[in-house]
Tab-separated table of C-alpha atoms and ligand atoms in Angstrom:
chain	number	residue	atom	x	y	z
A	1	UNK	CA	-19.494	4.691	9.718
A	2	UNK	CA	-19.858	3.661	6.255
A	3	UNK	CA	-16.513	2.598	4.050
A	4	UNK	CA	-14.844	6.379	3.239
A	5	UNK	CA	-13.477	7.889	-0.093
A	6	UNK	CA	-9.744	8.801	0.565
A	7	UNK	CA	-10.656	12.420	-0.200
A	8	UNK	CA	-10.587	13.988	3.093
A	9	UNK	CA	-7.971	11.635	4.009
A	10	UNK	CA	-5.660	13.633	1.429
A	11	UNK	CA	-6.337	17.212	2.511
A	12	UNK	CA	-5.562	16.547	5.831
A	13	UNK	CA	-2.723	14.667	5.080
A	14	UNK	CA	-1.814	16.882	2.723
A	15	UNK	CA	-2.179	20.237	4.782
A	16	UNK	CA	-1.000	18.282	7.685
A	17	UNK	CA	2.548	16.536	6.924
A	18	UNK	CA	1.300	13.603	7.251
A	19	UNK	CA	0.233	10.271	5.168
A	20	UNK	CA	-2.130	7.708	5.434
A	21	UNK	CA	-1.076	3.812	5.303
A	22	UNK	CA	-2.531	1.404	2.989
A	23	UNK	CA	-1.919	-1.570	3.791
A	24	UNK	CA	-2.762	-5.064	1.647
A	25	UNK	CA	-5.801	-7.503	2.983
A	26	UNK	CA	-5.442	-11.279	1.821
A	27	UNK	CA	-6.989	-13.093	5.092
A	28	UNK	CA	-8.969	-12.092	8.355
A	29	UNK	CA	-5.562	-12.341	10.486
A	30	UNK	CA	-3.984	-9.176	8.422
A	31	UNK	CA	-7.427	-7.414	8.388
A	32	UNK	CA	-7.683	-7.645	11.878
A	33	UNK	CA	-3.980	-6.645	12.833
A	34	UNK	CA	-4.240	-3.787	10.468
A	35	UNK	CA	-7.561	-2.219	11.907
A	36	UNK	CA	-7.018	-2.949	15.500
A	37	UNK	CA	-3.471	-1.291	15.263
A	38	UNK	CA	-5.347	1.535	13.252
A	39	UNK	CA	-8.158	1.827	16.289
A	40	UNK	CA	-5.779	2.099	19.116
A	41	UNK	CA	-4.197	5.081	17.555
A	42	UNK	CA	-7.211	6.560	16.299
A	43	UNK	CA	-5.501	6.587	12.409
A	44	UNK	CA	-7.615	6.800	9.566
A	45	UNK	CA	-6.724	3.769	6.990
A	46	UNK	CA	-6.634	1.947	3.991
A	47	UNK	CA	-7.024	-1.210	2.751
A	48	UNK	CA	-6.135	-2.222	0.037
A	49	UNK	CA	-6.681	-5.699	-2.018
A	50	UNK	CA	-4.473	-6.382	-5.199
A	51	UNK	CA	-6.174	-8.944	-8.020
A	52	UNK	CA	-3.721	-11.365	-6.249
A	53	UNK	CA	-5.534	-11.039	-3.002
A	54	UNK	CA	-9.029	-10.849	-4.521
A	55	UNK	CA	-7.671	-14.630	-6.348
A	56	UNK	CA	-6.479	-15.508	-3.055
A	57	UNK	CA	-9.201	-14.912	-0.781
A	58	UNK	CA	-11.948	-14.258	-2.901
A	59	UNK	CA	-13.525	-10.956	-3.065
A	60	UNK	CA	-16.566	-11.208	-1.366
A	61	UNK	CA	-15.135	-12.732	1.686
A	62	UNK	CA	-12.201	-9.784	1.294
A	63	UNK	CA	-15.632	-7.076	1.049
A	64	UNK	CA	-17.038	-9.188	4.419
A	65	UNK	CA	-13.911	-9.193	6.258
A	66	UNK	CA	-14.245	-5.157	5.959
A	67	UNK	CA	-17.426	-4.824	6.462
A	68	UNK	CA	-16.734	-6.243	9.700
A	69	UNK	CA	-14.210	-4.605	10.731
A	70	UNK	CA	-16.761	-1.270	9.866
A	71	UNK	CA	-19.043	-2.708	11.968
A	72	UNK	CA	-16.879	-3.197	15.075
A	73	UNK	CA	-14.538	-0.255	14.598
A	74	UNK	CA	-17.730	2.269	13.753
A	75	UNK	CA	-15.202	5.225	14.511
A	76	UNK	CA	-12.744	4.241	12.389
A	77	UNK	CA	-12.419	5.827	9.001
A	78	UNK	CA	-11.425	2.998	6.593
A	79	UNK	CA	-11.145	3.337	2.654
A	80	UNK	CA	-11.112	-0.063	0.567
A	81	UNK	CA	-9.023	0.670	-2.501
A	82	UNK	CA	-8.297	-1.760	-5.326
A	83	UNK	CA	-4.290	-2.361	-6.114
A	84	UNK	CA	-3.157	-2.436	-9.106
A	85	UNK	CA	-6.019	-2.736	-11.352
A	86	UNK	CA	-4.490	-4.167	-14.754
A	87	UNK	CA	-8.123	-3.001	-16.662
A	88	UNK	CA	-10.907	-1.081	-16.831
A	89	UNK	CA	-12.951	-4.496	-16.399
A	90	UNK	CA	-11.405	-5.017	-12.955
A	91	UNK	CA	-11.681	-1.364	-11.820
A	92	UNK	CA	-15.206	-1.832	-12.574
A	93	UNK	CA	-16.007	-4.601	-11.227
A	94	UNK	CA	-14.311	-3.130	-7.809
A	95	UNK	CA	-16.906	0.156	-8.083
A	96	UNK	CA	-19.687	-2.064	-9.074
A	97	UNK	CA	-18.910	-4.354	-5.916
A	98	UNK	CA	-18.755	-1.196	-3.050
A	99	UNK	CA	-14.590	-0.040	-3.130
A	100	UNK	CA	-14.330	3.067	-2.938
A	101	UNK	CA	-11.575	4.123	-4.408
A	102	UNK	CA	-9.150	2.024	-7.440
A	103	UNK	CA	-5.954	2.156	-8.776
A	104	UNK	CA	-5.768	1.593	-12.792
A	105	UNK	CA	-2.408	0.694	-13.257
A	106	UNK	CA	-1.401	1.735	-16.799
A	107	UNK	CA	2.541	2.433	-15.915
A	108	UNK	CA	3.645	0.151	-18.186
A	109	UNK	CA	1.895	1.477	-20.907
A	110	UNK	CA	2.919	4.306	-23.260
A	111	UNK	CA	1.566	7.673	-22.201
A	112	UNK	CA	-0.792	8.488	-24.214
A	113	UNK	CA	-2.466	4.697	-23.979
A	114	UNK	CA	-2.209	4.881	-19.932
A	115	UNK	CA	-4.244	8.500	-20.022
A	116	UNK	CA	-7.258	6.721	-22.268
A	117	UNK	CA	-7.298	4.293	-19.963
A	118	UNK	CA	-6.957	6.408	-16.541
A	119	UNK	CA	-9.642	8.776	-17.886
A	120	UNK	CA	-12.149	6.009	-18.700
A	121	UNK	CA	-12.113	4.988	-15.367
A	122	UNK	CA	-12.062	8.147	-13.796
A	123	UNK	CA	-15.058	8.600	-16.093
A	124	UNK	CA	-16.883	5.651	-14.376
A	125	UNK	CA	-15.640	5.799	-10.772
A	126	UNK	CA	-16.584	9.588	-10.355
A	127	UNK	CA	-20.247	9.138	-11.486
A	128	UNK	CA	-20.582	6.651	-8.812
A	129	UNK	CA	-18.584	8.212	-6.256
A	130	UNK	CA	-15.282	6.603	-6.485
A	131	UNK	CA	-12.113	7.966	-6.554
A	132	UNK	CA	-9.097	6.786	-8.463
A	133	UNK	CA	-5.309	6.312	-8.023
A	134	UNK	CA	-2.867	6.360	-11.659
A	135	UNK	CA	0.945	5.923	-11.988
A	136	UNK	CA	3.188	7.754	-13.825
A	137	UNK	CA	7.007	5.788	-14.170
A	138	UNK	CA	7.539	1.964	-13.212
A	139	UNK	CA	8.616	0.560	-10.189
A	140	UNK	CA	11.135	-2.511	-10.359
A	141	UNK	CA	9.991	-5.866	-8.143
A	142	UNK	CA	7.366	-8.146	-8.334
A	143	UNK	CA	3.633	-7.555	-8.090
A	144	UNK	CA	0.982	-10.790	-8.963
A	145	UNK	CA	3.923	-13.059	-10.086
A	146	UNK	CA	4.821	-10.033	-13.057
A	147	UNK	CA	8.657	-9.108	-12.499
A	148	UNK	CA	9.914	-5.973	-13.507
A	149	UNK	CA	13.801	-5.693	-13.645
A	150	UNK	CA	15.776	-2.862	-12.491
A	151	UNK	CA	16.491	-1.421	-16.255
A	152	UNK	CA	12.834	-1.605	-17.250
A	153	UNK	CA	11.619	0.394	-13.906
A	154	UNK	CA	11.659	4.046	-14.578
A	155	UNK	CA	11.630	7.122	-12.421
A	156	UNK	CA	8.774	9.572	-12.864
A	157	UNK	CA	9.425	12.388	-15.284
A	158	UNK	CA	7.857	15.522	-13.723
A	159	UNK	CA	7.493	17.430	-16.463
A	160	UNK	CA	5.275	14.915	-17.570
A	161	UNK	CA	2.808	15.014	-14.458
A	162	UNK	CA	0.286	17.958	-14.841
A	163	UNK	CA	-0.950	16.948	-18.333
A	164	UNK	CA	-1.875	13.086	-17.205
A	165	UNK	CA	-3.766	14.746	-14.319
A	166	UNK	CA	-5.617	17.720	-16.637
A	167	UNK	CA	-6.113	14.785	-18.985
A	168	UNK	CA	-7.093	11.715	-17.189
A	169	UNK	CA	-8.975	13.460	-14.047
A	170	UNK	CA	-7.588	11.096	-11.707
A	171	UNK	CA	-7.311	12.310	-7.301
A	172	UNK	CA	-3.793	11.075	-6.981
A	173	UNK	CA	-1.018	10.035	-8.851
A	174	UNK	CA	1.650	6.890	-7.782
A	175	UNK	CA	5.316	7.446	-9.053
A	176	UNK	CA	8.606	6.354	-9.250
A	177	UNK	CA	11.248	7.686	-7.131
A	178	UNK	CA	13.330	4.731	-6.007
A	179	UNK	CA	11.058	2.570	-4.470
A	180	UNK	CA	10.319	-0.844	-5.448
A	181	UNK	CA	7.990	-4.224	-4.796
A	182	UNK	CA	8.525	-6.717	-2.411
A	183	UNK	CA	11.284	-7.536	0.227
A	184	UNK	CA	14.736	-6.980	-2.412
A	185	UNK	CA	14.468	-2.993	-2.920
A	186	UNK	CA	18.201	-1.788	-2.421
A	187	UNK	CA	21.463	-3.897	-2.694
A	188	UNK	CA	23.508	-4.934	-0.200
A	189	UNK	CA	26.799	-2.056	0.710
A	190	UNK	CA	24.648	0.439	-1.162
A	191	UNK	CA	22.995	3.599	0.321
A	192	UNK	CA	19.214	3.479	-0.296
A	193	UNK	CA	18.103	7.250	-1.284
A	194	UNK	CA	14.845	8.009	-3.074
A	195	UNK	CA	14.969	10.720	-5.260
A	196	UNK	CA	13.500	13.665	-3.505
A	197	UNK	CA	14.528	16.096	-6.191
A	198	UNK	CA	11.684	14.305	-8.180
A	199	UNK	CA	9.214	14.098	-5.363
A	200	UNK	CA	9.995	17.766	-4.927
A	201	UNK	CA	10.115	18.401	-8.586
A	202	UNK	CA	6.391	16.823	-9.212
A	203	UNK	CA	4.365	18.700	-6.174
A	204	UNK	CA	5.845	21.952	-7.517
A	205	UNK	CA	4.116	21.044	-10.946
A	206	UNK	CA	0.793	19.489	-8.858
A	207	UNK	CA	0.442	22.018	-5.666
A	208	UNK	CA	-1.812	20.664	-3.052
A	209	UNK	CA	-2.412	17.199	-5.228
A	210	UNK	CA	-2.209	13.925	-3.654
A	211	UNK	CA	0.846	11.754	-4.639
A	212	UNK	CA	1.311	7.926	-3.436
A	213	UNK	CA	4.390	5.852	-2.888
A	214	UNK	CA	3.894	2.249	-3.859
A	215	UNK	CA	6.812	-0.322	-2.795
A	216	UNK	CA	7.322	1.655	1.120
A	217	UNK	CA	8.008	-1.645	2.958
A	218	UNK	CA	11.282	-0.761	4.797
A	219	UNK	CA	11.357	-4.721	5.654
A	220	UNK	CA	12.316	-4.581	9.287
A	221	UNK	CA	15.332	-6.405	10.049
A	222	UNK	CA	14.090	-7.945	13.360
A	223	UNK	CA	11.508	-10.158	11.264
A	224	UNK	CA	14.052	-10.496	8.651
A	225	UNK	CA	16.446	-12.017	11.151
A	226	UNK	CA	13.476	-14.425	13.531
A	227	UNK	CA	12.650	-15.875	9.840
A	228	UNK	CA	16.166	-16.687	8.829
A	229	UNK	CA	16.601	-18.144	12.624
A	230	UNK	CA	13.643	-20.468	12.606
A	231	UNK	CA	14.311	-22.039	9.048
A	232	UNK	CA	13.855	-19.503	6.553
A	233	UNK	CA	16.396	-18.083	4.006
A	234	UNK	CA	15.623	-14.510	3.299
A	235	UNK	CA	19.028	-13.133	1.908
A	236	UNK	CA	20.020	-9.680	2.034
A	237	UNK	CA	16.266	-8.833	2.117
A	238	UNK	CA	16.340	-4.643	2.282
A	239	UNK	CA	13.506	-1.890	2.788
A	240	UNK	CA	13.262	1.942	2.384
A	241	UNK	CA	14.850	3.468	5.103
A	242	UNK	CA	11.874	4.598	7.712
A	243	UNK	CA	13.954	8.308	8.137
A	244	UNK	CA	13.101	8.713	4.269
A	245	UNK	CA	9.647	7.564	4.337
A	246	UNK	CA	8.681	10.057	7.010
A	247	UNK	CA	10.653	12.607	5.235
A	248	UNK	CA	7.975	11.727	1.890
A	249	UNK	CA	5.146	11.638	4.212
A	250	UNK	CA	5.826	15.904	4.905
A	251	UNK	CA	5.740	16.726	1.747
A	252	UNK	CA	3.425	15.358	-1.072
A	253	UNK	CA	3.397	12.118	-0.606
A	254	UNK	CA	-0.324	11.374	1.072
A	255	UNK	CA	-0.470	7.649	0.554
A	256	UNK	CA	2.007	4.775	1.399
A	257	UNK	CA	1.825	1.324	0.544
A	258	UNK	CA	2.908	-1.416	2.346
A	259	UNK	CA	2.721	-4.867	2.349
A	260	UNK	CA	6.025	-6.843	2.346
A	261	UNK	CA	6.403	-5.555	6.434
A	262	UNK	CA	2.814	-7.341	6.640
A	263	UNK	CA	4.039	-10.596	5.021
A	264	UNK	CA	7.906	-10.694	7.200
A	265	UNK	CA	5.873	-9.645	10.115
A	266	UNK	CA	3.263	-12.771	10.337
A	267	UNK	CA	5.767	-15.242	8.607
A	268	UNK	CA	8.211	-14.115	11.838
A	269	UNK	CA	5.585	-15.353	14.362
A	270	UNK	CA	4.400	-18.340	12.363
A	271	UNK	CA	8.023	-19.467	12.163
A	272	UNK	CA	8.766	-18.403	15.564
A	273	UNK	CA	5.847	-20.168	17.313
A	274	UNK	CA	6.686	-23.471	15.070
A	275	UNK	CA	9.719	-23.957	15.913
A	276	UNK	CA	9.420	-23.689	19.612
A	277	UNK	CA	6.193	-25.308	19.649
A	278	UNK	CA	6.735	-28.378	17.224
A	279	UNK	CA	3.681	-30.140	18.087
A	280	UNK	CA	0.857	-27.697	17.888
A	281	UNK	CA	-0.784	-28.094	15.030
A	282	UNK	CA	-4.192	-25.686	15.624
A	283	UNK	CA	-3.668	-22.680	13.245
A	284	UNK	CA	-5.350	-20.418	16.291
A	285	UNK	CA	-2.195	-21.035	17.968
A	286	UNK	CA	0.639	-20.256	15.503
A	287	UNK	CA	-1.851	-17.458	14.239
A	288	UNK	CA	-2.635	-15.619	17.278
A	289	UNK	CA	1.417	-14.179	17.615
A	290	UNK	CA	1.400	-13.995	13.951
A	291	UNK	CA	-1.253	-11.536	13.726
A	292	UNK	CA	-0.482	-9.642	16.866
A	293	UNK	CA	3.134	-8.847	14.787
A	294	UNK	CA	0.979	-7.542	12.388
A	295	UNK	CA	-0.581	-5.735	14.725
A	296	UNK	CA	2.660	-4.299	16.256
A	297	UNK	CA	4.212	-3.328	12.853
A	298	UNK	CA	1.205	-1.514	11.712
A	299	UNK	CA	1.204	0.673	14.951
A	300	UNK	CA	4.860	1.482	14.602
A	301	UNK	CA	4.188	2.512	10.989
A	302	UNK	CA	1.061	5.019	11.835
A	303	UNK	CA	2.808	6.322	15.156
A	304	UNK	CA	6.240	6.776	13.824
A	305	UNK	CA	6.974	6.652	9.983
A	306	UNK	CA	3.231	7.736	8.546
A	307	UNK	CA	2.473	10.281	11.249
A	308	UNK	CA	-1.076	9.866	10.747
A	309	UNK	CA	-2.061	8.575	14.846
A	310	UNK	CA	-4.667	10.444	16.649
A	311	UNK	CA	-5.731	12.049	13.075
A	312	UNK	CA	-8.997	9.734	12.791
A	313	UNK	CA	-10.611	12.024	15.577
B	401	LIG	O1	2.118	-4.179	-5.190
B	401	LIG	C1	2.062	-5.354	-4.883
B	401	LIG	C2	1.432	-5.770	-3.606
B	401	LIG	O2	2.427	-6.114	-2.687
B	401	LIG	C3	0.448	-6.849	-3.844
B	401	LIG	O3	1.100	-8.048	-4.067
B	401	LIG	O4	-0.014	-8.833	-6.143
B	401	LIG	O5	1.254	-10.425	-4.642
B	401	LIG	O6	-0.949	-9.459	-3.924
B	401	LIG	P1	0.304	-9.282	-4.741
B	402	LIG	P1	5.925	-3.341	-0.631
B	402	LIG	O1	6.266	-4.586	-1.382
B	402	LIG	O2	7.126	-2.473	-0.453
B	402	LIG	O3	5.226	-3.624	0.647
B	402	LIG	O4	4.909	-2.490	-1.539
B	402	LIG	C1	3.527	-2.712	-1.489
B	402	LIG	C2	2.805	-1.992	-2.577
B	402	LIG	O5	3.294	-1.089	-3.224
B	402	LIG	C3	1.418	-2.404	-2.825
B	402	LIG	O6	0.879	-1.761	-3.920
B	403	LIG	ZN1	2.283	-1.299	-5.450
């Protein structure tokens, strides 16, 4: 089948207790670990590709890579979603170029200046079919080399919610409830908790609408722990407790980002396979383990934390 909007994905997610993964693209081994996981348990999906990735890779070999994975999973419902979109200009060029679906990411902006630009391009994306993703409170962490320190993150106000949606138009709404970028989310001795009172707080305001949690790694400590054996020095690297993201994924929360797991998962086998294998040098080699850990991480996601196996039939 043809690349999907996330619409339907959100009902049934939504009506179901469920949420779908979306998980960041930036070469063909994550694109194929994430869609072969997502085939064997029958999960609808999405990928997603931040400007960072699209820099990385490029974005037409990014918009190949998915089209072949279309082509050899053609039961497999797959969305390709834009991260982060700092603009209108990139959100366009995304709908122009066959995503369907984009996140403008005007967070950091003051609230009036993020609904103008949320509304423009739900303006643009819904003549052509496109859905689109805004956020509402900042997240602390790092995204595309920007930091954002713990006292400039902000959680969500709820009370704020229902007028950026009347006003801007957008299909689902990112906020900020505790969770945070990359592989450093929680200090060490602390108890991680997101703030469900908000979460709770903002579907009351929004019944039945789509919300998304960005920054959902929970950063398994098993890669965590084969990296720091095999030469790396990942300290006190901490996630989102899995317990809490499932707990998210019953009530509003329809989307769930992750890509730090992605990243510990095929540095773990790369690291792994080079240090008991110090003279292979063919990347098939140290690649092939790699990718099947992304493989294995994404299937633990959909059939325990996101809920969402056997929901692509
Ligand atoms: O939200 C951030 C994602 O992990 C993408 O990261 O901007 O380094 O590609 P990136
Ligand atoms: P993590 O860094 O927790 O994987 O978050 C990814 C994300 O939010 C992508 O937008
Ligand atoms: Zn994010």
């Amino acid at each position: 089948m043809p690349l999907v909007t996330t619409t339907e994905m959100f009902k049934k997610a939504y009506e179901g207790g469920y949420a779908i993964g979306a998980f960041n693209v930036n070469n063909m081994e994550i694109v194929q670990g994430i869609t072969e996981a997502a085939a064997e348990e029958k999960s609808p999906i999405i990928l997603q590709a931040s400007a960072g990735a699209r820099k990385y890779a490029n974005a037409a070999y990014l918009k190949h890579l998915v089209d072949a994975a279309l082509e050899i999973y053609p039961d497999l419902p797959i969305a390709l979603h834009l991260d982060h979109g700092a603009d209108f200009e990139i959100c366009k060029s995304c709908i122009d170029g066959g995503f369907t679906s984009v996140m403008i990411d005007g967070s950091s902006k003051p609230f009036d200046e993020n609904v103008a630009l949320a509304k423009k391009v739900a303006e643009y994306a819904h003549e052509r079919g496109v859905v689109v993703e805004a956020e509402l409170g900042t997240l602390a962490g790092i995204e595309d080399d920007v930091k954002v320190s713990e006292e400039d993150s902000s959680y969500t106000r709820p009370e704020e919610v229902q007028e950026f949606v009347d006003r801007t138009g957008v299909d689902s709404l990112a906020i900020a409830i505790g969770t945070s970028h990359g592989a450093y989310k929680f200090k060490p001795g602390t108890n991680p908790q997101l703030r469900f009172d908000i979460l709770e707080e903002v579907a009351k305001r929004l019944p039945g609408f789509p919300i998304v949690l960005h920054g959902a790694s929970s950063v398994p400590q098993e890669y965590v722990k084969i990296i720091n054996e095999n030469g790396g020095a990942l300290k006190d690297a901490i996630g989102v407790p899995e317990d809490q993201l499932r707990q998210a994924a019953r009530m509003a929360v329809c989307k769930i980002n992750i890509d730090s797991d992605l990243r510990l998962a095929l540095t773990a086998g790369i690291r792994e396979h080079m240090a008991a294998y110090p003279d292979h040098f063919d990347p098939r080699q140290y690649l092939t383990p790699a990718r099947a850990n992304v493989k294995a991480v994404v299937k633990h996601k959909i059939a325990e934390v996101l809920g969402s196996s056997g929901k692509a039939l």
